[in-house]
Amino acid sequence: MNIALWIVQGLLAAMFLMAGIMKLSQPKATLKEKIGDWIDDFSLSSIRVIGLLELLAAIGLIAPMLLNIAPILTPLAGAGLVLTMLVAAVIHARRSENKEVGMNVMLLGLAAFVFVGRMYLLPVM
């Protein structure tokens, strides 16, 4: 179970690291081309905040447990991603972007697996 959790943590961290860096570094027009029209519903500042949260979550999924410094942050990062993906799924559902909703639900499930696995099944404390 521990190996499965580490694999999922690594995959989620890689995905959210890339997504966060992209949202932090790209202009709005480029983001719209790469990730969709939903970008128009948000200010550039909001998109940057989303990117920063994704970047911090990616770090939080790996670093605390790897370094054994405040490892409780790992399941909390998972919980934060669950909430982020829940909000993202609602936004995409309202826009009838079913492909994106599916991806959000999949990522939500993986983040929930990390949260439950690290918080209750293999506690970090």
Short mmCIF file of C-alpha atoms in Angstrom, two decimals:
data_model
loop_
_atom_site.label_atom_id
_atom_site.label_comp_id
_atom_site.label_asym_id
_atom_site.label_seq_id
_atom_site.Cartn_x
_atom_site.Cartn_y
_atom_site.Cartn_z
CA MET A 1 0.00 0.00 0.00
CA ASN A 2 2.86 2.35 0.83
CA ILE A 3 4.36 1.84 -2.63
CA ALA A 4 1.02 2.53 -4.31
CA LEU A 5 0.64 5.72 -2.29
CA TRP A 6 4.14 6.90 -3.23
CA ILE A 7 3.45 6.21 -6.91
CA VAL A 8 0.18 8.16 -6.82
CA GLN A 9 1.81 10.97 -4.86
CA GLY A 10 4.59 11.16 -7.45
CA LEU A 11 2.18 11.17 -10.40
CA LEU A 12 -0.05 13.82 -8.83
CA ALA A 13 2.96 15.92 -7.83
CA ALA A 14 4.34 15.81 -11.38
CA MET A 15 1.01 16.74 -12.93
CA PHE A 16 0.30 19.60 -10.55
CA LEU A 17 3.89 20.84 -10.67
CA MET A 18 3.66 21.18 -14.45
CA ALA A 19 0.18 22.71 -14.31
CA GLY A 20 1.20 25.16 -11.60
CA ILE A 21 4.35 26.29 -13.37
CA MET A 22 2.42 26.74 -16.60
CA LYS A 23 -0.26 28.87 -14.92
CA LEU A 24 2.38 30.93 -13.15
CA SER A 25 4.55 31.58 -16.19
CA GLN A 26 2.37 31.75 -19.30
CA PRO A 27 0.35 34.72 -20.57
CA LYS A 28 -3.42 34.35 -20.54
CA ALA A 29 -3.68 33.97 -24.33
CA THR A 30 -1.22 31.07 -24.33
CA LEU A 31 -3.04 29.42 -21.44
CA LYS A 32 -6.33 29.71 -23.30
CA GLU A 33 -4.81 27.88 -26.28
CA LYS A 34 -3.30 25.15 -24.10
CA ILE A 35 -5.96 24.50 -21.46
CA GLY A 36 -9.22 25.93 -22.72
CA ASP A 37 -11.71 28.73 -22.80
CA TRP A 38 -12.47 28.54 -19.08
CA ILE A 39 -9.49 30.87 -18.68
CA ASP A 40 -11.71 33.73 -19.90
CA ASP A 41 -13.85 33.41 -16.76
CA PHE A 42 -10.94 34.29 -14.48
CA SER A 43 -8.58 37.21 -14.07
CA LEU A 44 -4.87 36.64 -14.61
CA SER A 45 -4.36 37.16 -10.88
CA SER A 46 -6.83 34.37 -10.09
CA ILE A 47 -5.11 32.06 -12.55
CA ARG A 48 -1.75 32.82 -10.94
CA VAL A 49 -3.19 32.02 -7.49
CA ILE A 50 -4.52 28.70 -8.81
CA GLY A 51 -1.07 27.97 -10.25
CA LEU A 52 0.62 28.81 -6.96
CA LEU A 53 -1.76 26.54 -5.04
CA GLU A 54 -1.10 23.72 -7.50
CA LEU A 55 2.65 24.21 -7.14
CA LEU A 56 2.44 24.20 -3.33
CA ALA A 57 0.24 21.09 -3.39
CA ALA A 58 2.78 19.31 -5.60
CA ILE A 59 5.55 20.13 -3.13
CA GLY A 60 3.32 19.17 -0.20
CA LEU A 61 2.60 15.74 -1.66
CA ILE A 62 6.28 14.77 -1.63
CA ALA A 63 8.57 16.95 0.46
CA PRO A 64 7.12 16.60 3.99
CA MET A 65 7.22 12.80 3.99
CA LEU A 66 10.45 12.56 2.05
CA LEU A 67 12.25 14.91 4.45
CA ASN A 68 10.27 13.80 7.52
CA ILE A 69 9.49 17.42 8.33
CA ALA A 70 5.85 17.95 9.31
CA PRO A 71 4.66 14.86 7.39
CA ILE A 72 1.04 15.66 8.28
CA LEU A 73 1.24 18.19 5.43
CA THR A 74 1.18 15.35 2.87
CA PRO A 75 -2.41 14.20 3.54
CA LEU A 76 -3.42 17.83 3.93
CA ALA A 77 -2.01 18.54 0.47
CA GLY A 78 -4.13 15.64 -0.78
CA ALA A 79 -7.20 17.13 0.90
CA GLY A 80 -6.47 20.51 -0.67
CA LEU A 81 -6.29 18.90 -4.10
CA VAL A 82 -9.59 17.11 -3.47
CA LEU A 83 -11.23 20.48 -2.83
CA THR A 84 -9.46 22.08 -5.80
CA MET A 85 -10.61 19.33 -8.16
CA LEU A 86 -14.15 19.47 -6.77
CA VAL A 87 -14.38 23.18 -7.56
CA ALA A 88 -12.75 22.64 -10.96
CA ALA A 89 -15.25 19.88 -11.79
CA VAL A 90 -18.17 22.15 -10.90
CA ILE A 91 -16.78 24.96 -13.06
CA HIS A 92 -16.24 22.65 -16.02
CA ALA A 93 -19.65 20.99 -15.56
CA ARG A 94 -21.35 24.39 -15.68
CA ARG A 95 -19.53 25.03 -18.95
CA SER A 96 -20.51 21.57 -20.30
CA GLU A 97 -16.84 20.61 -20.62
CA ASN A 98 -17.35 16.90 -19.97
CA LYS A 99 -13.83 15.80 -20.89
CA GLU A 100 -12.37 18.18 -18.30
CA VAL A 101 -14.91 17.05 -15.69
CA GLY A 102 -13.76 13.47 -16.20
CA MET A 103 -10.14 14.45 -15.68
CA ASN A 104 -11.06 16.45 -12.57
CA VAL A 105 -12.96 13.48 -11.12
CA MET A 106 -10.02 11.14 -11.81
CA LEU A 107 -7.55 13.54 -10.15
CA LEU A 108 -9.99 14.04 -7.26
CA GLY A 109 -10.09 10.26 -6.75
CA LEU A 110 -6.30 9.99 -6.75
CA ALA A 111 -5.97 12.89 -4.31
CA ALA A 112 -8.63 11.31 -2.07
CA PHE A 113 -6.64 8.05 -2.15
CA VAL A 114 -3.56 9.94 -0.93
CA PHE A 115 -5.53 11.76 1.75
CA VAL A 116 -7.22 8.64 3.14
CA GLY A 117 -4.14 6.47 2.73
CA ARG A 118 -1.78 8.87 4.46
CA MET A 119 -4.23 10.10 7.08
CA TYR A 120 -5.90 6.87 8.14
CA LEU A 121 -4.42 3.74 6.54
CA LEU A 122 -0.71 4.51 6.87
CA PRO A 123 -0.67 7.45 9.28
CA VAL A 124 2.21 9.84 8.88
CA MET A 125 2.48 10.71 12.56
#
